Coordinates of C-alpha atoms in Angstrom, one line a residue:
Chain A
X1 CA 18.2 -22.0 14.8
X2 CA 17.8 -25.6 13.9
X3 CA 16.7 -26.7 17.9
X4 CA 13.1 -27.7 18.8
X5 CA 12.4 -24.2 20.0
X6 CA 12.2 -22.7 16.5
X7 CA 9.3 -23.3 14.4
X8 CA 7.7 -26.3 17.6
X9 CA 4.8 -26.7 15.0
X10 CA 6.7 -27.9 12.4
X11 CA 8.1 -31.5 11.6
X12 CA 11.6 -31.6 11.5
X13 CA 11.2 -32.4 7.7
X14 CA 12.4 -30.9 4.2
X15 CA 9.9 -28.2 4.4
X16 CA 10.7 -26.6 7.7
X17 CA 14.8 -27.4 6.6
X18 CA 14.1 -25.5 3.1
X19 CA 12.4 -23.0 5.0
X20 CA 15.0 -22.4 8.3
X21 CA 18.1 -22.3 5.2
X22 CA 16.5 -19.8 3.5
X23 CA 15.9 -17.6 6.4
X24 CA 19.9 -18.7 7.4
X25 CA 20.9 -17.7 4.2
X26 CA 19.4 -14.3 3.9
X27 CA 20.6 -12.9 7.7
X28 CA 24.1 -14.2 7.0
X29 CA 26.7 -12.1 5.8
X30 CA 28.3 -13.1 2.7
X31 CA 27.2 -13.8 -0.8
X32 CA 23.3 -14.8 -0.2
X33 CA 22.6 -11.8 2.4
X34 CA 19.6 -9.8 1.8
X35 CA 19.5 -6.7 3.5
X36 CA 16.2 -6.2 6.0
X37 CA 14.9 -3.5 3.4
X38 CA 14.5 -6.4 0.8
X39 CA 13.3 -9.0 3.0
X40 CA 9.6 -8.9 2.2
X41 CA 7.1 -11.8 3.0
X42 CA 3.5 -12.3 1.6
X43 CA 1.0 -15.2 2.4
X44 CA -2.1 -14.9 0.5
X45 CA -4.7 -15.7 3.2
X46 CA -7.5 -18.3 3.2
X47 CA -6.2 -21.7 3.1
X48 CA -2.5 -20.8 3.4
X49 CA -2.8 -19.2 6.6
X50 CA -6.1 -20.3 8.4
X51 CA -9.0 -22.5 7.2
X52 CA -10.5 -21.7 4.1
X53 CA -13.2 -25.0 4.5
X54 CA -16.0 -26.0 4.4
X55 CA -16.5 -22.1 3.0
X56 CA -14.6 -19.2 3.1
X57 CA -15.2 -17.0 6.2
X58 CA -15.6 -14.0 4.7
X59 CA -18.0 -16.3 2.5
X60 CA -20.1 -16.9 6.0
X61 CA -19.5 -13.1 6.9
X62 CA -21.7 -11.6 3.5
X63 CA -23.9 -14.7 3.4
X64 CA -25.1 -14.1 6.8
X65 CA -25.7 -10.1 5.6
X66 CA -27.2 -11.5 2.6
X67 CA -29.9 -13.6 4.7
X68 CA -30.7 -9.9 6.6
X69 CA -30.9 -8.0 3.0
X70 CA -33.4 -10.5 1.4
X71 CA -35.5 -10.4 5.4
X72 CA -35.1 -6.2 4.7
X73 CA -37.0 -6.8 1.1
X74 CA -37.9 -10.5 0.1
X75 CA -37.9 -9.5 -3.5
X76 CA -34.3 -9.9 -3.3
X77 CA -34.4 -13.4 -2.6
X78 CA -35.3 -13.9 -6.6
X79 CA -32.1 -12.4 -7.7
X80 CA -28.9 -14.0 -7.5
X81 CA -26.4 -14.2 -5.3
X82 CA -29.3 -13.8 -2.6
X83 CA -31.2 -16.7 -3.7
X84 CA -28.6 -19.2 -3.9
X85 CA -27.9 -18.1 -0.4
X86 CA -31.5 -18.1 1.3
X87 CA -32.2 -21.5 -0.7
X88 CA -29.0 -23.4 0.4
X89 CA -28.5 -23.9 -3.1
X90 CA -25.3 -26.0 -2.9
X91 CA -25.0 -26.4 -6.4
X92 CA -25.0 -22.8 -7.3
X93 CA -22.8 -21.9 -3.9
X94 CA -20.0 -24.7 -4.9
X95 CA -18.0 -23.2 -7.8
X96 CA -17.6 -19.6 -6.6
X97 CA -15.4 -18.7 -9.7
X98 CA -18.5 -19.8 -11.9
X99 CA -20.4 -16.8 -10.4
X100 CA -17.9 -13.8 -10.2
X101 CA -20.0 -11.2 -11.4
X102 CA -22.9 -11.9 -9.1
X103 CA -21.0 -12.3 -6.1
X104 CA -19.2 -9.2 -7.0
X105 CA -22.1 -7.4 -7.3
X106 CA -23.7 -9.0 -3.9
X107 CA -20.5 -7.9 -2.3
X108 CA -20.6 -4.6 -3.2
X109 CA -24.0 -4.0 -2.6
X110 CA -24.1 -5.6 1.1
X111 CA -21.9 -2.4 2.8
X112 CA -22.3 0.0 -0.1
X113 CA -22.7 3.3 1.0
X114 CA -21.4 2.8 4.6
X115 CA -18.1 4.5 6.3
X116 CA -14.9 1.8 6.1
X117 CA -15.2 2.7 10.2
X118 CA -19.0 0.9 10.0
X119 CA -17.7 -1.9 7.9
X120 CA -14.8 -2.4 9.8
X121 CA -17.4 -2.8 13.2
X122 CA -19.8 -4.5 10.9
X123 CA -16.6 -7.7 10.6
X124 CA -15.5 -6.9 14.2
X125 CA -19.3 -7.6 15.6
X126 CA -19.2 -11.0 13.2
X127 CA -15.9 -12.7 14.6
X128 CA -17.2 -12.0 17.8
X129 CA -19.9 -14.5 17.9
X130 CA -19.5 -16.5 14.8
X131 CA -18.4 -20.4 15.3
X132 CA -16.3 -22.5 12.0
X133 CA -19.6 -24.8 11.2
X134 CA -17.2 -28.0 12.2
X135 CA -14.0 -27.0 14.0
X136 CA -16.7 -25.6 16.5
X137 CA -14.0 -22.7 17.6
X138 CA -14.4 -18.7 16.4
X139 CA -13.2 -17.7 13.4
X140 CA -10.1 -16.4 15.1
X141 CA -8.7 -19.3 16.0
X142 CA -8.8 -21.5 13.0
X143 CA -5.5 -20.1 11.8
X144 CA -2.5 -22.3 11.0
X145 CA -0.5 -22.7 14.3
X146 CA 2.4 -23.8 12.4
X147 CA 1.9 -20.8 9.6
X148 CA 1.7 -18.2 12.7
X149 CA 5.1 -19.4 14.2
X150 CA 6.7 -19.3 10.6
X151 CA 5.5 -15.5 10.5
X152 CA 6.7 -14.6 13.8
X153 CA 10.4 -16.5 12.8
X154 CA 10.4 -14.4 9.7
X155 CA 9.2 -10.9 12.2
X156 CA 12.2 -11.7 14.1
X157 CA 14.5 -12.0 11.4
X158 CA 13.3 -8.2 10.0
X159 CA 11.3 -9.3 7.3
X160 CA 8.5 -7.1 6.9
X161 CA 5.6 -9.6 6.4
X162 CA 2.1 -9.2 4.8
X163 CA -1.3 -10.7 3.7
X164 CA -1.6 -10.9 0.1
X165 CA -5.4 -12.3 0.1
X166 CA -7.3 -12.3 -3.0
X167 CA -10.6 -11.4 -0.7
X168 CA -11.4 -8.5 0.8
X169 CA -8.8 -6.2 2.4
X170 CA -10.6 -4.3 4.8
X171 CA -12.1 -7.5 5.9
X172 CA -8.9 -9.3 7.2
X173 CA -7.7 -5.9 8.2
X174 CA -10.5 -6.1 11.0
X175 CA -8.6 -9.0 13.0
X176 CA -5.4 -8.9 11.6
X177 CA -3.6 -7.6 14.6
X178 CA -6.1 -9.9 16.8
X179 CA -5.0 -13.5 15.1
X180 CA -1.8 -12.4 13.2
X181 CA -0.4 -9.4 15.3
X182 CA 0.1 -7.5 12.3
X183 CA -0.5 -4.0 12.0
X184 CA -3.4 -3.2 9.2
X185 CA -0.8 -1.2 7.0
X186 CA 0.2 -5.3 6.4
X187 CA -3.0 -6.7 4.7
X188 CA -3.0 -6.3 1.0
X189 CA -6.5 -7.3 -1.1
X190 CA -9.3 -6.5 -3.0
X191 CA -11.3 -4.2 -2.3
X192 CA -14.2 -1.9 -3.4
X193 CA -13.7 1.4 -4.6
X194 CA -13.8 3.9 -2.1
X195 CA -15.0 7.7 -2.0
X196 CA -14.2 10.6 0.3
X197 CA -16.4 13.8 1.5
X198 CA -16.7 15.3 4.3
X199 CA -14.2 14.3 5.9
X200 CA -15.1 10.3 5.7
X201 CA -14.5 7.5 3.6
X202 CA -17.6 5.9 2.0
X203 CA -17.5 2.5 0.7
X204 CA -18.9 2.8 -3.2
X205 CA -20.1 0.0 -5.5
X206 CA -17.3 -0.5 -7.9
X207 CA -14.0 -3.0 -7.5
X208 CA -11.0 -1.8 -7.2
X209 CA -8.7 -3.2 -10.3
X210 CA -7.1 -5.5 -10.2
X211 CA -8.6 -7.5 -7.9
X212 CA -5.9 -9.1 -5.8
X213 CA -5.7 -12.4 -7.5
X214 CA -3.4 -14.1 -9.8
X215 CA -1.0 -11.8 -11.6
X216 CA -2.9 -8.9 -9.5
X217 CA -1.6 -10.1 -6.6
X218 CA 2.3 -9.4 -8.6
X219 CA 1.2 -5.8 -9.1
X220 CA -0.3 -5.3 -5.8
X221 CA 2.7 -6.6 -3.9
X222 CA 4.7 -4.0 -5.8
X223 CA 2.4 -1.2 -5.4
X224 CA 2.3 -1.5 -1.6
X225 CA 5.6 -2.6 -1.2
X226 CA 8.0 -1.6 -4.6
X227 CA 9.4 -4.8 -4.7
X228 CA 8.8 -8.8 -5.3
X229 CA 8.4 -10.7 -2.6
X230 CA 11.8 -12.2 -0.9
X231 CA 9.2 -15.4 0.0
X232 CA 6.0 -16.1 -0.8
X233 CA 3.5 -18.7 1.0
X234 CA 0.1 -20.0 -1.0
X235 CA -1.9 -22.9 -1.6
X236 CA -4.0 -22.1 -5.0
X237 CA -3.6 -21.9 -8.2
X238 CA -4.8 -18.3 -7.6
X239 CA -1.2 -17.7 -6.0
X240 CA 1.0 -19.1 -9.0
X241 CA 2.4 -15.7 -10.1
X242 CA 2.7 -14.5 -6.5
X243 CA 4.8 -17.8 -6.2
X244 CA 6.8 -17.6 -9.4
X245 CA 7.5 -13.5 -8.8
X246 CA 9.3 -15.1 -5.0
X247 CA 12.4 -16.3 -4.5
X248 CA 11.7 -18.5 -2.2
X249 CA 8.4 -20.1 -3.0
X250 CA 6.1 -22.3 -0.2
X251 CA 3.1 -24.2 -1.2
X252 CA 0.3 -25.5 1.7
X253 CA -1.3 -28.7 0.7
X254 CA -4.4 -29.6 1.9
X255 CA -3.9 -33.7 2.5
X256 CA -4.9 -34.2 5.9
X257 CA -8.7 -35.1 5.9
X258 CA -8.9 -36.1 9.7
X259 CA -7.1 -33.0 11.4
X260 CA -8.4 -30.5 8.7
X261 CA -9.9 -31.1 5.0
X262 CA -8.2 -32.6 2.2
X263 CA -8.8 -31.0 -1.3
X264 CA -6.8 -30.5 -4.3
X265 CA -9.2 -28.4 -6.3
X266 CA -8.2 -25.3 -6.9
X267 CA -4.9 -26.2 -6.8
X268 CA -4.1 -28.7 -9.5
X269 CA -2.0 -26.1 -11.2
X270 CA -0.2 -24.8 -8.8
X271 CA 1.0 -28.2 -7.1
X272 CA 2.3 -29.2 -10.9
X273 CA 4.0 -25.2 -11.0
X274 CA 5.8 -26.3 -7.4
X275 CA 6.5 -30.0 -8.6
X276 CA 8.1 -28.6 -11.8
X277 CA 9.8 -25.4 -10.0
X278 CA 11.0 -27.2 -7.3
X279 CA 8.7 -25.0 -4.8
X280 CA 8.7 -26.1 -1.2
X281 CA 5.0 -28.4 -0.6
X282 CA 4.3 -27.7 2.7
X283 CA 2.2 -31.2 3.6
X284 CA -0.4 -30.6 6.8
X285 CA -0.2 -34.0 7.3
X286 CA 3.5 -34.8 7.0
X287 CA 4.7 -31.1 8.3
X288 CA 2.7 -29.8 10.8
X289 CA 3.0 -31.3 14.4
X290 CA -0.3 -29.5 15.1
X291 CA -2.1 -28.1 12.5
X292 CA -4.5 -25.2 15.1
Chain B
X1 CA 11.7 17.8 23.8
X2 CA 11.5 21.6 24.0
X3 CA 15.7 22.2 23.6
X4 CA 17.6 23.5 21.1
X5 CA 19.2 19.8 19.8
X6 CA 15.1 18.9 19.0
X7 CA 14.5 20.1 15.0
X8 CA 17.3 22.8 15.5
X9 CA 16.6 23.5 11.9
X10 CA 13.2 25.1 13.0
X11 CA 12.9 28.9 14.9
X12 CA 11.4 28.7 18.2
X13 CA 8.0 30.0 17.2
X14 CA 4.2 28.5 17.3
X15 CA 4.7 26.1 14.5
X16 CA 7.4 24.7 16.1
X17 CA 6.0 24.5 19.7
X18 CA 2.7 23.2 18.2
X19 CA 4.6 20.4 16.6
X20 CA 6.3 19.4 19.4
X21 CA 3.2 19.7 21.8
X22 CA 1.3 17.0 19.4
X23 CA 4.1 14.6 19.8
X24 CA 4.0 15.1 23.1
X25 CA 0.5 14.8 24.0
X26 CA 0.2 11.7 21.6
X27 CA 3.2 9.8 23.3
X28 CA 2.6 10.4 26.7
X29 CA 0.4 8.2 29.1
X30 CA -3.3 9.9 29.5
X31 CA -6.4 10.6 27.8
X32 CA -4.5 12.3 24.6
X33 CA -2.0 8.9 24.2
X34 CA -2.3 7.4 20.8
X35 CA -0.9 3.7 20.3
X36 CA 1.8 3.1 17.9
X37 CA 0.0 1.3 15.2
X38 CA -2.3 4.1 14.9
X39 CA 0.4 6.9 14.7
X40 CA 0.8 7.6 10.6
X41 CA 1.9 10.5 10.0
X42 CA 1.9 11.8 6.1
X43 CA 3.2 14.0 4.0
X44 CA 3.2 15.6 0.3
X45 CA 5.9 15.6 -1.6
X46 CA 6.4 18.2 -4.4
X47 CA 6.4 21.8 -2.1
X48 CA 6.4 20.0 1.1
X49 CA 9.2 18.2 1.6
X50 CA 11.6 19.6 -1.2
X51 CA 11.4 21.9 -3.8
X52 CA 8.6 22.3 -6.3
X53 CA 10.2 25.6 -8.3
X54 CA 10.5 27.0 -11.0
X55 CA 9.5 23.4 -12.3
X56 CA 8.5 19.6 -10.6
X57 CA 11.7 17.9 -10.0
X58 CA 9.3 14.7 -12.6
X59 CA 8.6 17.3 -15.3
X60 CA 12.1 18.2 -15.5
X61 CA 13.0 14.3 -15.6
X62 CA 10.1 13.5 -18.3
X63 CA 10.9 16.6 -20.1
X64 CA 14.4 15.4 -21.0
X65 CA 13.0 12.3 -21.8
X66 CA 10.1 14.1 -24.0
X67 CA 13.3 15.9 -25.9
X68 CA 14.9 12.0 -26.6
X69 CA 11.4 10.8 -27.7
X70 CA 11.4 13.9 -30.0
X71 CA 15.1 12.9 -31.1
X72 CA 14.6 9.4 -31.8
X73 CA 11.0 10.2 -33.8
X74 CA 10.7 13.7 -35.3
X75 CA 7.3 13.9 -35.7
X76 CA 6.2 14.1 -32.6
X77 CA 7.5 17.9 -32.4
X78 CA 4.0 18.1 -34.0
X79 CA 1.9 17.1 -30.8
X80 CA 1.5 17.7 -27.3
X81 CA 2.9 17.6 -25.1
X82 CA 6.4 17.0 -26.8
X83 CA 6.0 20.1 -28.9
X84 CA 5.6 22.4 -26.4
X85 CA 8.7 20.9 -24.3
X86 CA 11.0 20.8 -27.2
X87 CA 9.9 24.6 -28.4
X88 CA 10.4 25.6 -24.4
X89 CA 6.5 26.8 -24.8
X90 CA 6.6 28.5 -21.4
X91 CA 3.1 29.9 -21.9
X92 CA 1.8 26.3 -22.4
X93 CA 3.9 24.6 -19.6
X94 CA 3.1 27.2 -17.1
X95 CA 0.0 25.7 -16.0
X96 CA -0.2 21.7 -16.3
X97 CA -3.6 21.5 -14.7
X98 CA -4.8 22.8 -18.0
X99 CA -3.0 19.7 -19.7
X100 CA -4.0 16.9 -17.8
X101 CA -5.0 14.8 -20.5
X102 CA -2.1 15.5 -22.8
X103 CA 0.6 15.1 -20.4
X104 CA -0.9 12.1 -18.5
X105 CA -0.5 10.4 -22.2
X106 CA 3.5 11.9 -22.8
X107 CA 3.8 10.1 -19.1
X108 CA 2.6 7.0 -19.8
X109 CA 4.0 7.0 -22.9
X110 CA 7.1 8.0 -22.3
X111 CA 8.3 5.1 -20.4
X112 CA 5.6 2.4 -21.2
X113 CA 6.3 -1.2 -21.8
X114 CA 9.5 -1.5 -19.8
X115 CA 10.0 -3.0 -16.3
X116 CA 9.8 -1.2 -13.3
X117 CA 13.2 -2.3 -12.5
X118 CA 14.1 -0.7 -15.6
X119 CA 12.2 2.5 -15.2
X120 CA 13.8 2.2 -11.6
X121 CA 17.7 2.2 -13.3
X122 CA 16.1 5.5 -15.4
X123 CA 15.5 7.5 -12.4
X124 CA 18.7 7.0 -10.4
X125 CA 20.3 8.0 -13.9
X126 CA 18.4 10.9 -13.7
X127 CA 19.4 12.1 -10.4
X128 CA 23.2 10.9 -10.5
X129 CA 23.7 14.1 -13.1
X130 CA 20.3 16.0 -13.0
X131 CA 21.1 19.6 -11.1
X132 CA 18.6 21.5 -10.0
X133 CA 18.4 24.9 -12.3
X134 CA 18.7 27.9 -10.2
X135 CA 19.9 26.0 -6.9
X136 CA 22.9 24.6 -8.8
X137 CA 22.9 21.4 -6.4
X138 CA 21.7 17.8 -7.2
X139 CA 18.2 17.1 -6.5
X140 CA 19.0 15.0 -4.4
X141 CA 19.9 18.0 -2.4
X142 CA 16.7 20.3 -2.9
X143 CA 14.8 18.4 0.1
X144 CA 13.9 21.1 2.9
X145 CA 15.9 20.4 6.1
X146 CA 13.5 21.0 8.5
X147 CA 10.9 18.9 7.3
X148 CA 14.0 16.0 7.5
X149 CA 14.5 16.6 11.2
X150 CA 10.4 16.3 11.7
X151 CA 10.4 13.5 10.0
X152 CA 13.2 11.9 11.8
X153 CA 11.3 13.0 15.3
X154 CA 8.4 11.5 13.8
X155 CA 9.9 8.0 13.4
X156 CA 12.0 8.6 16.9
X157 CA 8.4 8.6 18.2
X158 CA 7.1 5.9 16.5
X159 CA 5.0 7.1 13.9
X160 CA 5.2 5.4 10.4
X161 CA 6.3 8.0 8.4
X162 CA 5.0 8.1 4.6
X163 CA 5.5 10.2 1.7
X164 CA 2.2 10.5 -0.2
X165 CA 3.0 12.3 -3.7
X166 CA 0.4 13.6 -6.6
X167 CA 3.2 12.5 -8.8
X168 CA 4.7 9.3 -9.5
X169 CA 5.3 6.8 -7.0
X170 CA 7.9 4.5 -8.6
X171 CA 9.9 8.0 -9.4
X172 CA 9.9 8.8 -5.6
X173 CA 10.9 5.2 -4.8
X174 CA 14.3 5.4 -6.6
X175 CA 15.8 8.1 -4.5
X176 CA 13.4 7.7 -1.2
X177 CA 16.0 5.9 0.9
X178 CA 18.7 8.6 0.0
X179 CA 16.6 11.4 0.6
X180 CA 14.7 10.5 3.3
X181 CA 16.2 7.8 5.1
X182 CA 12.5 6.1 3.9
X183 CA 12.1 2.5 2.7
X184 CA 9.9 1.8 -0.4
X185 CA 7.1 0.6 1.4
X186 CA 6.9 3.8 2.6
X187 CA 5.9 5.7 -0.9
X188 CA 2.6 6.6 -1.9
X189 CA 1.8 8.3 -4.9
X190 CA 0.2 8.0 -8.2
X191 CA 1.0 5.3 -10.9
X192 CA 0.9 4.1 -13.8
X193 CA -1.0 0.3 -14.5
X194 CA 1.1 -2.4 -14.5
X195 CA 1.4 -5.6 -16.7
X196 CA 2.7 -9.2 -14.8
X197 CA 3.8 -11.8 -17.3
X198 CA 6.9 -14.1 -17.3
X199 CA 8.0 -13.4 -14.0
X200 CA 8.1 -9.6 -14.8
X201 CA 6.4 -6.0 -14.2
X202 CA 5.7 -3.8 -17.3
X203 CA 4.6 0.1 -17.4
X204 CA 1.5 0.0 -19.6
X205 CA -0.3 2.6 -20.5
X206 CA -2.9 3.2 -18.0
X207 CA -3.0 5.4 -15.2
X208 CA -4.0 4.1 -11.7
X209 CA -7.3 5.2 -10.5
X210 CA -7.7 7.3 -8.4
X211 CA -4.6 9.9 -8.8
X212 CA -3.2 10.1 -5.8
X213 CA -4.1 14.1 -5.4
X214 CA -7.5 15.7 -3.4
X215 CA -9.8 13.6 -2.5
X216 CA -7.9 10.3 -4.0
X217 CA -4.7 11.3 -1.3
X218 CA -7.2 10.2 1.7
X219 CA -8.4 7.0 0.0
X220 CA -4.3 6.1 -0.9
X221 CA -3.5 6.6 2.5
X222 CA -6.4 4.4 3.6
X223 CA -6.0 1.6 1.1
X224 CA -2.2 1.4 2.4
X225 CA -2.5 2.2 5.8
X226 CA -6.2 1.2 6.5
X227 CA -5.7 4.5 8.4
X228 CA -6.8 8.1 8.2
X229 CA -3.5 10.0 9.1
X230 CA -2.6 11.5 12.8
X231 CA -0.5 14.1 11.3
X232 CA 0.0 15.2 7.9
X233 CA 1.4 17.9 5.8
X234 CA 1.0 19.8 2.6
X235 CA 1.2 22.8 0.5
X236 CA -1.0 22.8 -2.2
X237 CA -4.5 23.0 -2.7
X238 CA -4.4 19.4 -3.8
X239 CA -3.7 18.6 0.1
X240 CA -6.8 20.1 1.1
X241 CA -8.7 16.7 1.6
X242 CA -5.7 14.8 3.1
X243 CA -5.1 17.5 6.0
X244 CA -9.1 17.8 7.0
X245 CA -9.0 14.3 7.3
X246 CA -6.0 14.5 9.6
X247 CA -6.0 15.0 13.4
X248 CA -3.0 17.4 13.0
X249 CA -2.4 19.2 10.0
X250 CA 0.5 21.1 8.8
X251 CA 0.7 23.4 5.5
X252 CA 4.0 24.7 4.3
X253 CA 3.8 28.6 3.0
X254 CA 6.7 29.2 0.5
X255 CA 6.6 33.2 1.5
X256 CA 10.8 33.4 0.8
X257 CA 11.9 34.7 -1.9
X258 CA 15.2 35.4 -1.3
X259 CA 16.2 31.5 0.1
X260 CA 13.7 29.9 -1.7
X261 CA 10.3 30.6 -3.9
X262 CA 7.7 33.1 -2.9
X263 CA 4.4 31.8 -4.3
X264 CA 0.9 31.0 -3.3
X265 CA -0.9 29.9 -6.9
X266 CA -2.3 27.1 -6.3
X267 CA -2.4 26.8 -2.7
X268 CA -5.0 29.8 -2.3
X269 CA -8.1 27.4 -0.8
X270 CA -5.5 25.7 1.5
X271 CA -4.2 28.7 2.9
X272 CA -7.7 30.0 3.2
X273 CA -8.8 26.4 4.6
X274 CA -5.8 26.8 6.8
X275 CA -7.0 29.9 8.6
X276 CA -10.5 28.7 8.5
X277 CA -9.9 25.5 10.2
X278 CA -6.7 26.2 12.6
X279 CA -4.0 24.6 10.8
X280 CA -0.6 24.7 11.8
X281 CA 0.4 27.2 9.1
X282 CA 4.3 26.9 8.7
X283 CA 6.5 29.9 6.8
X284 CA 9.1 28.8 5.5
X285 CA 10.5 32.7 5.8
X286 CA 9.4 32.8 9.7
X287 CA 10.0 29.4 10.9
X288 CA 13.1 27.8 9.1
X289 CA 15.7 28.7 10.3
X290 CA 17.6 27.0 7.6
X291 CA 15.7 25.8 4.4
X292 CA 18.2 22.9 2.8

């Protein structure tokens, strides 16, 4: 398992070693063996397994519907989130986490009342036109080559692998067969709350709790699958108890400004968890052979 | 498909045939094929795939529990719903749709603030001595052949075969592998909320929202499968929703007495809904040929 073949998109570093021994270790027979039951695998999404830069794309999805709400009635553009959105405000748009409630509410209010069918069309028609603003390539192509080949490794080797993203659910489940040939039963997330009659499922305005972040992304794991994660791949601080609830614990980090983006924010805490845990860093720069 | 050695547990009557024509018509090539990944097939627990009578195979777990918690703190006798389990109030027991409230707190109660790996080791103790009352077999026993031997034919096919339970999920998890030859993943059901801290899950107090019954069954089954089920099956009026929002549905009719339970309380609008709407209406009297 250690040849070129496995894992081509990797560096033949610590971090694709840690990674390949782990993987050794639980197919083996003997002491370490984990039966295929118990291997489970969850990657929280944006910026551990594609691009989460310059915004988040599901950011670019509900800002472009925003932009159509506030064209539908232009009082809307004096009320936040809309406003920050239609005015480029920069400042208000930076720190997303300053702004939960409003977002929330923005998000909830941009597909309320539709089918999940609609809103699952409504993503579908978005990825096929929309371009990343400086990779210049759809949306569904700015995933981590070297992320899609560890996820295919870990397919092979009967782990049941899933999402664990902190945004929407339905969202990625839209494309998630498309760029990560998983089936949707695979993406866990947030989500709004949902309603059923006559026969259809509505999306409502609330949010589902916990939203799928920090320790919710512990309890969400374990509703969908009944256990902890076997491994567990992030890159934020919102993935620390994902990471600490794993056995085997992977961190991205973002430190290659010419072939992607380079950013430690948002991640201060959980590089210091992985430093003092003895997580596996996973450098773009020093791992990945190619990083798309 | 159509021999003996296919669900020999089932008499070779319409139920049977129109079982065995949807798998057909949804696995072969041609206008009716349906694609793996979209092939989920359902089903309740509690009445549907083993036995619900004369009590749910939970109450009879939390009542035992109830009877400790009434052991280890007297005055609890005084309330409900400990008093009525401790003074074997059958009148009051009889029917727990009138008890929601009180019973929903003895549940959440009654094993709050341990780990779900703890409440886990609770259930298997449970059902390593538990024996069901008039059956006089283990309850791990009480599961209706049949509905094993469609379920098996289900996955043979390439359907992903879930269990989606009004009751508690983590209580089907313990014994879903033994019973059903099911993994984890593959348990829906209600729940209590759940704590993370230190590395660890804790039962709170809470109860998950929606309950995994009526209407909340469909949006379950979406929010884990991100699917409306192809097949599913039920008994109860509280699988009314989750069958009209299937392409095939099935509804168990405990009409035998003598191997089983005769009763339809409770199931009155889905029988009705079953003759209304065409439903594959299966007798347990007519159409098993053995029950467990």
């Amino acid at each position: 398992m250690n040849g070129q073949s496995t894992l081509p998109g990797w560096v033949d570093g610590p971090a694709r070693s840690a990674v390949l021994e782990l993987i050794q270790s639980v197919t083996t027979p003997g002491d370490s063996f984990v039966p295929p039951s118990e291997r489970i695998a969850t990657f929280d999404n944006d910026g551990t397994l594609w691009c989460e830069k310059p915004l988040y794309v599901q950011a670019d999805f509900l800002f472009r519907r925003f932009v159509a709400m506030v064209k539908e009635d232009p009082q809307r553009a004096k009320e936040q989130p809309y406003k920050a959105v239609v005015e480029g405000d920069r400042e208000w748009l930076k720190d997303i986490y300053a702004h939960v409630p409003e977002l929330v509410k923005g998000v909830t209010e941009a597909f309320a009342g539709i089918t999940t069918d609609a809103f699952d069309a409504a993503v579908c028609e978005f990825f096929a036109s929309a371009v990343h603003p400086t990779l210049g390539v759809p949306y569904t192509q700015v995933a981590y080559r070297p992320m899609l080949e560890l996820m295919e490794l870990l397919k092979a080797h009967d782990f049941k692998v899933y999402i664990c993203s902190a945004g929407g659910r339905d969202f990625v489940r839209a494309v998630c067969e498309q760029v990560y040939d998983l089936p949707r039963d695979r993406v866990i997330g947030s989500a709004t709350t949902l309603e059923y009659r006559d026969g259809d499922l509505y999306r409502s305005t609330g949010v589902e709790q916990p939203l799928d972040d920090g320790p919710g992304k512990v309890i969400h794991i374990w509703a969908r699958t009944g256990r902890k994660p076997l491994l567990a791949g992030g890159n934020a601080d919102g993935d620390i108890a994902m990471l600490e609830s794993a056995r085997f614990a992977l961190l991205v980090h973002h430190d290659d400004a010419e072939r992607e983006f380079a950013y430690d924010a948002g991640a201060e805490r959980a590089l210091a968890a992985a430093k003092a845990r003895g997580w596996t860093v996973v450098s773009v720069k020093e791992d990945f052979r190619t990083v798309f």
